[in-house]
PDB file of C-alpha atoms in Angstrom:
ATOM      1  CA  MET A 536      96.054  86.027 103.721  1.00 63.00           C
ATOM      2  CA  GLU A 537      95.978  82.576 105.100  1.00 59.00           C
ATOM      3  CA  THR A 538      97.328  81.845 108.259  1.00 65.00           C
ATOM      4  CA  SER A 539     100.103  79.657 106.919  1.00 71.00           C
ATOM      5  CA  GLU A 540     101.314  81.893 104.300  1.00 74.00           C
ATOM      6  CA  LEU A 541     101.188  85.377 107.128  1.00 65.00           C
ATOM      7  CA  LEU A 542     103.114  83.345 109.210  1.00 67.00           C
ATOM      8  CA  LYS A 543     105.643  82.594 106.874  1.00 76.00           C
ATOM      9  CA  LYS A 544     105.460  86.133 105.289  1.00 72.00           C
ATOM     10  CA  VAL A 545     106.170  87.860 109.446  1.00 73.00           C
ATOM     11  CA  ARG A 546     109.063  84.653 110.015  1.00 74.00           C
ATOM     12  CA  GLN A 547     110.464  86.538 106.368  1.00 76.00           C
ATOM     13  CA  ILE A 548     109.827  90.086 107.732  1.00 77.00           C
ATOM     14  CA  GLU A 549     111.386  89.051 111.503  1.00 75.00           C
ATOM     15  CA  ILE A 550     114.346  87.234 110.032  1.00 77.00           C
ATOM     16  CA  LYS A 551     115.482  90.388 108.130  1.00 73.00           C
ATOM     17  CA  THR A 552     114.277  93.485 109.723  1.00 74.00           C
ATOM     18  CA  ARG A 553     115.573  91.942 113.180  1.00 74.00           C
ATOM     19  CA  GLY A 554     119.181  91.653 111.403  1.00 73.00           C
ATOM     20  CA  LEU A 555     119.188  94.937 110.257  1.00 72.00           C
ATOM     21  CA  SER A 556     118.274  96.465 113.711  1.00 72.00           C
ATOM     22  CA  ARG A 557     120.834  94.960 115.160  1.00 70.00           C
ATOM     23  CA  ASN A 558     123.822  94.407 112.816  1.00 63.00           C
ATOM     24  CA  ILE A 559     123.168  98.190 111.587  1.00 63.00           C
ATOM     25  CA  PHE A 560     121.416 100.060 113.017  1.00 67.00           C
ATOM     26  CA  ALA A 561     121.829  98.919 116.770  1.00 62.00           C
ATOM     27  CA  GLY A 562     124.453 102.234 117.596  1.00 64.00           C
ATOM     28  CA  GLN A 563     122.767 104.573 115.045  1.00 69.00           C
ATOM     29  CA  TYR A 564     119.229 104.513 116.529  1.00 69.00           C
ATOM     30  CA  HIS A 565     120.640 105.118 120.136  1.00 64.00           C
ATOM     31  CA  SER A 566     122.973 108.130 119.219  1.00 65.00           C
ATOM     32  CA  ALA A 567     120.034 109.400 116.870  1.00 70.00           C
ATOM     33  CA  PHE A 568     116.882 109.234 119.611  1.00 70.00           C
ATOM     34  CA  LYS A 569     118.921 109.243 122.758  1.00 59.00           C
ATOM     35  CA  GLY A 570     118.320 112.079 125.320  1.00 50.00           C
ATOM     36  CA  ARG A 571     115.198 113.192 123.506  1.00 50.00           C
ATOM     37  CA  GLY A 572     113.762 112.014 127.192  1.00 52.00           C
ATOM     38  CA  MET A 573     115.537 113.186 130.235  1.00 57.00           C
ATOM     39  CA  ALA A 574     114.701 113.548 133.450  1.00 56.00           C
ATOM     40  CA  PHE A 575     115.648 116.216 136.286  1.00 55.00           C
ATOM     41  CA  SER A 576     118.720 114.554 138.390  1.00 63.00           C
ATOM     42  CA  GLU A 577     120.468 116.934 140.505  1.00 76.00           C
ATOM     43  CA  VAL A 578     122.338 119.929 140.549  1.00 83.00           C
ATOM     44  CA  ARG A 579     126.250 120.563 141.390  1.00 84.00           C
ATOM     45  CA  GLU A 580     128.477 124.056 140.946  1.00 88.00           C
ATOM     46  CA  TYR A 581     129.127 125.077 137.644  1.00 86.00           C
ATOM     47  CA  GLN A 582     132.161 123.829 135.860  1.00 80.00           C
ATOM     48  CA  PHE A 583     133.693 125.662 133.062  1.00 75.00           C
ATOM     49  CA  GLY A 584     132.368 124.618 129.962  1.00 70.00           C
ATOM     50  CA  ASP A 585     129.053 123.800 131.201  1.00 77.00           C
ATOM     51  CA  ASP A 586     125.969 124.884 129.088  1.00 77.00           C
ATOM     52  CA  ILE A 587     124.726 128.213 131.032  1.00 82.00           C
ATOM     53  CA  ARG A 588     121.237 126.685 129.597  1.00 80.00           C
ATOM     54  CA  ASP A 589     121.193 124.497 132.403  1.00 83.00           C
ATOM     55  CA  ILE A 590     122.055 127.241 134.716  1.00 89.00           C
ATOM     56  CA  ASP A 591     119.783 126.553 138.046  1.00 89.00           C
ATOM     57  CA  TRP A 592     119.111 130.115 138.808  1.00 91.00           C
ATOM     58  CA  ASN A 593     117.030 129.975 142.039  1.00 90.00           C
ATOM     59  CA  VAL A 594     119.594 127.301 143.584  1.00 89.00           C
ATOM     60  CA  THR A 595     122.459 130.190 142.052  1.00 90.00           C
ATOM     61  CA  ALA A 596     121.032 133.189 143.801  1.00 92.00           C
ATOM     62  CA  ARG A 597     120.864 130.269 147.089  1.00 89.00           C
ATOM     63  CA  TYR A 598     124.080 129.975 147.374  1.00 90.00           C
ATOM     64  CA  ASN A 599     125.581 133.279 145.731  1.00 91.00           C
ATOM     65  CA  LYS A 600     127.504 131.008 143.385  1.00 91.00           C
ATOM     66  CA  PRO A 601     126.711 129.164 139.899  1.00 92.00           C
ATOM     67  CA  PHE A 602     124.887 125.957 140.038  1.00 89.00           C
ATOM     68  CA  VAL A 603     123.477 123.759 137.099  1.00 87.00           C
ATOM     69  CA  LYS A 604     121.213 121.300 136.446  1.00 82.00           C
ATOM     70  CA  VAL A 605     122.358 118.033 135.970  1.00 73.00           C
ATOM     71  CA  PHE A 606     119.865 115.283 133.579  1.00 64.00           C
ATOM     72  CA  GLU A 607     120.030 111.513 132.936  1.00 56.00           C
ATOM     73  CA  GLU A 608     119.099 110.194 130.319  1.00 54.00           C
ATOM     74  CA  GLU A 609     115.644 108.267 130.492  1.00 53.00           C
ATOM     75  CA  ARG A 610     116.006 104.107 130.510  1.00 54.00           C
ATOM     76  CA  GLU A 611     112.919 103.747 128.336  1.00 68.00           C
ATOM     77  CA  MET A 612     111.502 106.280 125.803  1.00 82.00           C
ATOM     78  CA  THR A 613     108.248 105.431 123.812  1.00 90.00           C
ATOM     79  CA  VAL A 614     108.422 105.023 120.417  1.00 92.00           C
ATOM     80  CA  MET A 615     104.909 105.686 117.742  1.00 96.00           C
ATOM     81  CA  LEU A 616     104.818 104.631 114.538  1.00 96.00           C
ATOM     82  CA  LEU A 617     102.042 106.190 112.139  1.00 97.00           C
ATOM     83  CA  ILE A 618     101.572 104.428 109.300  1.00 96.00           C
ATOM     84  CA  ASP A 619      99.551 105.366 106.671  1.00 94.00           C
ATOM     85  CA  VAL A 620      97.511 102.768 105.338  1.00 93.00           C
ATOM     86  CA  SER A 621      95.176 104.555 102.710  1.00 90.00           C
ATOM     87  CA  GLY A 622      94.495 103.461  99.120  1.00 86.00           C
ATOM     88  CA  SER A 623      97.699 104.853  97.412  1.00 84.00           C
ATOM     89  CA  LEU A 624     100.451 102.884  99.668  1.00 85.00           C
ATOM     90  CA  ASP A 625      99.619 100.042  97.366  1.00 82.00           C
ATOM     91  CA  PHE A 626     100.803 101.359  94.066  1.00 78.00           C
ATOM     92  CA  GLY A 627     104.769 100.124  93.342  1.00 72.00           C
ATOM     93  CA  THR A 628     105.937  99.681  89.715  1.00 70.00           C
ATOM     94  CA  HIS A 629     108.928  97.642  90.656  1.00 66.00           C
ATOM     95  CA  GLN A 630     109.331  94.577  92.645  1.00 73.00           C
ATOM     96  CA  GLN A 631     107.762  96.236  95.949  1.00 81.00           C
ATOM     97  CA  THR A 632     104.886  98.600  96.402  1.00 86.00           C
ATOM     98  CA  LYS A 633     105.013 101.284  98.573  1.00 89.00           C
ATOM     99  CA  ARG A 634     102.989  99.386 101.450  1.00 89.00           C
ATOM    100  CA  ASP A 635     105.976  96.638 101.373  1.00 88.00           C
ATOM    101  CA  ILE A 636     108.603  99.268 101.854  1.00 89.00           C
ATOM    102  CA  VAL A 637     106.437 100.625 104.691  1.00 91.00           C
ATOM    103  CA  THR A 638     106.090  97.173 106.004  1.00 90.00           C
ATOM    104  CA  GLU A 639     109.921  96.685 106.196  1.00 88.00           C
ATOM    105  CA  MET A 640     110.907  99.827 107.570  1.00 89.00           C
ATOM    106  CA  ALA A 641     108.183  99.914 110.221  1.00 90.00           C
ATOM    107  CA  ALA A 642     109.745  96.728 111.374  1.00 89.00           C
ATOM    108  CA  THR A 643     113.203  97.632 111.314  1.00 88.00           C
ATOM    109  CA  LEU A 644     112.328 100.499 113.664  1.00 89.00           C
ATOM    110  CA  ALA A 645     110.221  98.222 116.110  1.00 88.00           C
ATOM    111  CA  PHE A 646     112.950  95.788 116.508  1.00 86.00           C
ATOM    112  CA  SER A 647     115.490  99.121 116.815  1.00 84.00           C
ATOM    113  CA  ALA A 648     113.230 100.212 119.708  1.00 84.00           C
ATOM    114  CA  ILE A 649     113.007  97.189 121.622  1.00 82.00           C
ATOM    115  CA  GLN A 650     116.445  96.699 121.418  1.00 79.00           C
ATOM    116  CA  ASN A 651     117.167 100.123 122.680  1.00 77.00           C
ATOM    117  CA  ASN A 652     114.510  99.192 125.722  1.00 80.00           C
ATOM    118  CA  ASP A 653     112.169 101.175 124.294  1.00 86.00           C
ATOM    119  CA  LYS A 654     108.026 100.873 124.262  1.00 91.00           C
ATOM    120  CA  ILE A 655     106.283 100.699 120.708  1.00 94.00           C
ATOM    121  CA  GLY A 656     103.123 101.317 119.529  1.00 96.00           C
ATOM    122  CA  VAL A 657     101.358 101.859 116.043  1.00 97.00           C
ATOM    123  CA  ILE A 658      98.408 103.998 114.714  1.00 97.00           C
ATOM    124  CA  PHE A 659      97.174 103.126 110.954  1.00 96.00           C
ATOM    125  CA  PHE A 660      95.130 105.510 110.175  1.00 96.00           C
ATOM    126  CA  THR A 661      93.339 107.096 106.513  1.00 94.00           C
ATOM    127  CA  ASN A 662      90.976 109.297 106.777  1.00 93.00           C
ATOM    128  CA  LYS A 663      90.236 107.963 110.602  1.00 95.00           C
ATOM    129  CA  ILE A 664      92.131 105.653 113.129  1.00 97.00           C
ATOM    130  CA  GLU A 665      91.919 102.545 111.760  1.00 97.00           C
ATOM    131  CA  LYS A 666      94.083 100.827 114.583  1.00 96.00           C
ATOM    132  CA  PHE A 667      95.830 102.005 117.840  1.00 97.00           C
ATOM    133  CA  ILE A 668      98.140  99.296 119.201  1.00 96.00           C
ATOM    134  CA  PRO A 669      99.278 100.817 122.575  1.00 96.00           C
ATOM    135  CA  PRO A 670     103.532 101.343 123.387  1.00 95.00           C
ATOM    136  CA  LYS A 671     104.455  98.140 125.260  1.00 93.00           C
ATOM    137  CA  LYS A 672     107.876  96.089 124.923  1.00 90.00           C
ATOM    138  CA  GLY A 673     108.890  92.512 124.111  1.00 87.00           C
ATOM    139  CA  LYS A 674     108.988  90.168 121.437  1.00 84.00           C
ATOM    140  CA  LYS A 675     105.694  88.964 121.667  1.00 90.00           C
ATOM    141  CA  HIS A 676     104.178  92.790 121.182  1.00 93.00           C
ATOM    142  CA  ILE A 677     106.735  92.862 118.038  1.00 88.00           C
ATOM    143  CA  LEU A 678     105.516  89.751 116.138  1.00 88.00           C
ATOM    144  CA  TYR A 679     101.830  90.904 116.696  1.00 92.00           C
ATOM    145  CA  ILE A 680     103.045  94.354 115.235  1.00 91.00           C
ATOM    146  CA  ILE A 681     104.463  92.792 112.151  1.00 89.00           C
ATOM    147  CA  ARG A 682     101.374  90.684 111.195  1.00 90.00           C
ATOM    148  CA  GLU A 683      99.228  93.874 111.137  1.00 92.00           C
ATOM    149  CA  LEU A 684     101.837  95.553 109.099  1.00 89.00           C
ATOM    150  CA  ILE A 685     101.499  92.663 106.662  1.00 86.00           C
ATOM    151  CA  ASP A 686      97.559  91.743 107.194  1.00 88.00           C
ATOM    152  CA  PHE A 687      96.238  94.806 108.220  1.00 90.00           C
ATOM    153  CA  GLN A 688      93.505  95.506 105.825  1.00 90.00           C
ATOM    154  CA  PRO A 689      91.385  99.207 106.094  1.00 91.00           C
ATOM    155  CA  THR A 690      88.147  99.496 106.027  1.00 92.00           C
ATOM    156  CA  ASN A 691      88.579 103.427 104.323  1.00 88.00           C
ATOM    157  CA  THR A 692      91.084 104.610 101.150  1.00 84.00           C
ATOM    158  CA  HIS A 693      91.309 108.524 102.057  1.00 89.00           C
ATOM    159  CA  THR A 694      94.007 109.932 104.011  1.00 90.00           C
ATOM    160  CA  ASP A 695      93.909 112.661 106.630  1.00 93.00           C
ATOM    161  CA  MET A 696      97.553 112.925 108.437  1.00 93.00           C
ATOM    162  CA  ALA A 697      96.038 115.860 110.221  1.00 94.00           C
ATOM    163  CA  MET A 698      93.445 113.966 112.061  1.00 96.00           C
ATOM    164  CA  ALA A 699      96.204 111.252 112.863  1.00 96.00           C
ATOM    165  CA  LEU A 700      98.400 113.836 114.368  1.00 96.00           C
ATOM    166  CA  LYS A 701      95.727 115.173 116.530  1.00 96.00           C
ATOM    167  CA  PHE A 702      95.297 111.820 117.679  1.00 97.00           C
ATOM    168  CA  LEU A 703      99.107 111.193 118.266  1.00 97.00           C
ATOM    169  CA  THR A 704      99.259 114.379 120.388  1.00 94.00           C
ATOM    170  CA  ASN A 705      95.972 113.471 122.808  1.00 94.00           C
ATOM    171  CA  ALA A 706      96.292 109.546 123.374  1.00 94.00           C
ATOM    172  CA  ILE A 707     100.338 109.705 124.007  1.00 94.00           C
ATOM    173  CA  LYS A 708     100.542 112.229 126.744  1.00 90.00           C
ATOM    174  CA  LYS A 709     104.528 111.803 127.843  1.00 88.00           C
ATOM    175  CA  ARG A 710     106.793 112.839 125.369  1.00 88.00           C
ATOM    176  CA  CYS A 711     107.746 110.517 122.151  1.00 91.00           C
ATOM    177  CA  THR A 712     109.559 110.115 119.482  1.00 91.00           C
ATOM    178  CA  ALA A 713     107.096 109.514 116.383  1.00 95.00           C
ATOM    179  CA  PHE A 714     107.825 108.377 113.065  1.00 96.00           C
ATOM    180  CA  LEU A 715     104.997 109.177 110.696  1.00 97.00           C
ATOM    181  CA  ILE A 716     105.537 107.116 107.375  1.00 96.00           C
ATOM    182  CA  SER A 717     103.217 107.734 104.288  1.00 93.00           C
ATOM    183  CA  ASP A 718     103.655 109.082 100.436  1.00 90.00           C
ATOM    184  CA  PHE A 719     101.925 112.400 101.890  1.00 91.00           C
ATOM    185  CA  LEU A 720      99.971 112.406  98.845  1.00 82.00           C
ATOM    186  CA  ASP A 721      97.184 114.212 101.155  1.00 76.00           C
ATOM    187  CA  ILE A 722      94.718 116.858  99.796  1.00 69.00           C
ATOM    188  CA  TYR A 723      94.158 118.120 103.248  1.00 75.00           C
ATOM    189  CA  ASP A 724      95.948 121.084 105.192  1.00 84.00           C
ATOM    190  CA  TYR A 725      98.209 119.033 107.699  1.00 90.00           C
ATOM    191  CA  ASP A 726     100.825 121.933 108.395  1.00 89.00           C
ATOM    192  CA  ASN A 727      99.592 123.382 111.715  1.00 92.00           C
ATOM    193  CA  ALA A 728      98.877 119.737 113.215  1.00 93.00           C
ATOM    194  CA  LEU A 729     102.694 118.647 111.751  1.00 94.00           C
ATOM    195  CA  THR A 730     103.909 121.984 114.078  1.00 94.00           C
ATOM    196  CA  ILE A 731     101.669 121.041 117.201  1.00 94.00           C
ATOM    197  CA  ALA A 732     102.843 117.183 117.035  1.00 95.00           C
ATOM    198  CA  ASN A 733     106.409 118.273 116.739  1.00 94.00           C
ATOM    199  CA  ARG A 734     106.290 120.468 119.707  1.00 92.00           C
ATOM    200  CA  LYS A 735     104.663 117.726 122.400  1.00 93.00           C
ATOM    201  CA  HIS A 736     106.996 115.197 120.485  1.00 93.00           C
ATOM    202  CA  ASP A 737     109.863 114.429 118.571  1.00 91.00           C
ATOM    203  CA  LEU A 738     108.521 113.969 114.808  1.00 95.00           C
ATOM    204  CA  ILE A 739     110.170 112.407 112.145  1.00 94.00           C
ATOM    205  CA  ALA A 740     108.598 112.268 108.245  1.00 95.00           C
ATOM    206  CA  LEU A 741     109.738 109.166 106.409  1.00 95.00           C
ATOM    207  CA  GLN A 742     107.815 109.763 102.950  1.00 93.00           C
ATOM    208  CA  VAL A 743     107.846 106.701 100.633  1.00 92.00           C
ATOM    209  CA  TYR A 744     107.302 107.621  96.493  1.00 87.00           C
ATOM    210  CA  ASP A 745     107.578 105.657  93.491  1.00 84.00           C
ATOM    211  CA  GLN A 746     109.637 106.620  90.327  1.00 78.00           C
ATOM    212  CA  LEU A 747     106.055 106.265  88.106  1.00 75.00           C
ATOM    213  CA  GLU A 748     104.928 109.060  90.284  1.00 75.00           C
ATOM    214  CA  THR A 749     107.249 111.610  89.247  1.00 74.00           C
ATOM    215  CA  GLU A 750     107.887 110.863  85.717  1.00 74.00           C
ATOM    216  CA  LEU A 751     104.939 109.149  82.940  1.00 71.00           C
ATOM    217  CA  PRO A 752     106.266 107.027  80.503  1.00 70.00           C
ATOM    218  CA  ALA A 753     105.599 107.927  77.204  1.00 73.00           C
ATOM    219  CA  VAL A 754     103.378 104.596  76.225  1.00 71.00           C
ATOM    220  CA  GLY A 755     100.330 105.504  74.835  1.00 77.00           C
ATOM    221  CA  LEU A 756      96.936 106.114  76.533  1.00 77.00           C
ATOM    222  CA  ILE A 757      97.247 104.825  79.968  1.00 73.00           C
ATOM    223  CA  LYS A 758      94.237 104.408  82.318  1.00 70.00           C
ATOM    224  CA  MET A 759      94.859 106.837  85.810  1.00 68.00           C
ATOM    225  CA  LEU A 760      93.359 105.167  88.782  1.00 61.00           C
ATOM    226  CA  ASP A 761      93.223 107.284  92.115  1.00 67.00           C
ATOM    227  CA  ALA A 762      93.417 104.624  94.438  1.00 59.00           C
ATOM    228  CA  GLU A 763      91.935 106.967  97.423  1.00 63.00           C
ATOM    229  CA  THR A 764      89.287 107.864  95.535  1.00 69.00           C
ATOM    230  CA  GLY A 765      88.436 105.245  92.829  1.00 69.00           C
ATOM    231  CA  ASP A 766      88.244 107.893  89.949  1.00 75.00           C
ATOM    232  CA  GLU A 767      89.367 106.494  86.524  1.00 75.00           C
ATOM    233  CA  THR A 768      90.637 109.394  83.666  1.00 78.00           C
ATOM    234  CA  TRP A 769      92.419 108.249  80.413  1.00 82.00           C
ATOM    235  CA  ILE A 770      95.501 110.088  79.714  1.00 76.00           C
ATOM    236  CA  ASP A 771      97.636 110.700  76.342  1.00 76.00           C
ATOM    237  CA  SER A 772     101.002 109.866  77.760  1.00 73.00           C
ATOM    238  CA  SER A 773     102.929 110.395  73.912  1.00 80.00           C
ATOM    239  CA  SER A 774     102.216 113.924  74.607  1.00 80.00           C
ATOM    240  CA  LYS A 775     105.102 115.966  75.733  1.00 82.00           C
ATOM    241  CA  ALA A 776     102.927 118.658  77.234  1.00 83.00           C
ATOM    242  CA  VAL A 777     100.631 115.842  79.254  1.00 78.00           C
ATOM    243  CA  ARG A 778     103.901 114.204  80.166  1.00 80.00           C
ATOM    244  CA  GLU A 779     105.514 118.081  81.399  1.00 83.00           C
ATOM    245  CA  ARG A 780     102.328 118.668  83.174  1.00 83.00           C
ATOM    246  CA  TYR A 781     102.012 115.831  84.838  1.00 76.00           C
ATOM    247  CA  HIS A 782     105.706 116.150  86.344  1.00 79.00           C
ATOM    248  CA  ARG A 783     104.839 119.709  87.239  1.00 84.00           C
ATOM    249  CA  TYR A 784     102.167 118.611  89.100  1.00 79.00           C
ATOM    250  CA  TYR A 785     104.393 116.131  90.826  1.00 77.00           C
ATOM    251  CA  GLN A 786     107.206 118.893  91.702  1.00 81.00           C
ATOM    252  CA  LYS A 787     104.695 120.869  92.955  1.00 84.00           C
ATOM    253  CA  GLN A 788     103.114 118.728  95.428  1.00 80.00           C
ATOM    254  CA  LEU A 789     107.035 117.687  96.483  1.00 81.00           C
ATOM    255  CA  MET A 790     107.706 121.442  97.102  1.00 87.00           C
ATOM    256  CA  GLU A 791     104.558 121.818  99.535  1.00 87.00           C
ATOM    257  CA  VAL A 792     105.654 118.627 101.360  1.00 87.00           C
ATOM    258  CA  ALA A 793     108.801 119.928 101.789  1.00 88.00           C
ATOM    259  CA  GLN A 794     107.731 123.706 102.561  1.00 90.00           C
ATOM    260  CA  ALA A 795     105.292 121.843 105.046  1.00 90.00           C
ATOM    261  CA  PHE A 796     108.626 120.090 106.708  1.00 91.00           C
ATOM    262  CA  THR A 797     110.523 122.517 106.879  1.00 91.00           C
ATOM    263  CA  LYS A 798     107.805 125.150 108.985  1.00 91.00           C
ATOM    264  CA  SER A 799     106.735 122.708 111.580  1.00 92.00           C
ATOM    265  CA  ARG A 800     111.160 122.070 111.421  1.00 92.00           C
ATOM    266  CA  VAL A 801     110.263 118.260 111.474  1.00 93.00           C
ATOM    267  CA  ASP A 802     112.926 115.702 110.861  1.00 92.00           C
ATOM    268  CA  ASN A 803     112.276 114.161 107.186  1.00 93.00           C
ATOM    269  CA  VAL A 804     113.950 111.742 104.354  1.00 92.00           C
ATOM    270  CA  SER A 805     112.278 110.771 101.162  1.00 91.00           C
ATOM    271  CA  ILE A 806     112.516 106.798 100.013  1.00 91.00           C
ATOM    272  CA  ASN A 807     111.764 105.479  96.434  1.00 88.00           C
ATOM    273  CA  THR A 808     111.263 102.128  96.258  1.00 87.00           C
ATOM    274  CA  ASN A 809     113.303 100.984  93.729  1.00 85.00           C
ATOM    275  CA  GLU A 810     115.867 102.434  96.255  1.00 85.00           C
ATOM    276  CA  ASP A 811     117.603 101.072  99.960  1.00 84.00           C
ATOM    277  CA  TYR A 812     115.633 102.344 102.654  1.00 86.00           C
ATOM    278  CA  VAL A 813     118.292 101.314 104.873  1.00 85.00           C
ATOM    279  CA  LYS A 814     120.843 103.823 103.364  1.00 86.00           C
ATOM    280  CA  ALA A 815     118.156 106.156 103.460  1.00 88.00           C
ATOM    281  CA  LEU A 816     117.391 105.952 107.351  1.00 87.00           C
ATOM    282  CA  LEU A 817     120.678 105.856 107.948  1.00 85.00           C
ATOM    283  CA  THR A 818     121.578 109.227 106.627  1.00 86.00           C
ATOM    284  CA  LEU A 819     118.583 110.559 108.244  1.00 86.00           C
ATOM    285  CA  PHE A 820     120.535 109.010 111.581  1.00 83.00           C
ATOM    286  CA  HIS A 821     123.685 110.727 110.555  1.00 79.00           C
ATOM    287  CA  LYS A 822     122.040 114.038 110.088  1.00 79.00           C
ATOM    288  CA  ARG A 823     120.218 113.927 113.486  1.00 77.00           C
ATOM    289  CA  ASN A 824     123.699 113.207 114.773  1.00 66.00           C
ATOM    290  CA  TYR A 825     125.611 115.949 113.450  1.00 60.00           C
ATOM    291  CA  MET A 826     122.666 118.296 114.423  1.00 58.00           C
ATOM    292  CA  ARG A 827     122.749 117.624 117.804  1.00 54.00           C
TER     293      ARG A 827
END
């Protein structure tokens, strides 16, 4: 992408996503993710209504009456965006590809993090770590992230989420909030990596998909290209049996992904390329607030 075109695109994304994060996500983001990092402050005597899980048993034993630990919210949080940049994200049958949606969502979350005084970092991955942007603050850092979101060109096309999650747990020592953004069309087993990452960090999965991936239209012979392997095959979409088999295959994939999220207790939401991702994210934020 030429420099002038890139700068124009960066500006467009900045205006749209910064406005969304300021006007829509301002309170929702903070309330959904605040308190995930808590620092011990002091102890005080137990009061009616205090959570018994906060009792400091050492101090209680010393003074022979109950004391509870008082925590205060850490002023800043680290937010990591784990972004799948494999070949399958270039697919899209509507006005936007899956990659376009990922770019806008990631930029919106990045601006929300900065407005909440959080650090923001990014891990671009395929079946290897393509690029690691360490977490920082500031508008210059945000614009750099948006520029990379728009113009980054991966060297590989395959996907390995387990590898990316392991990198996160090793690279970010302190507990963070991490958004894993992908279409989750990964053939490798990543269940254990999800569980381990979610134990150390607050992991949220954002799954992006396109409607054509769920239902094959009856339009005759179609050449299908696997964007990650480059394999091509012709299928007869006019055959009802072929369409049903295709649909069952995708539904099986969806079920396996949902089971992985349930097993690892990872909060998640699925977003269609022809739907409003803002509404989907707000639904997720509301759910987290309700469950807190």
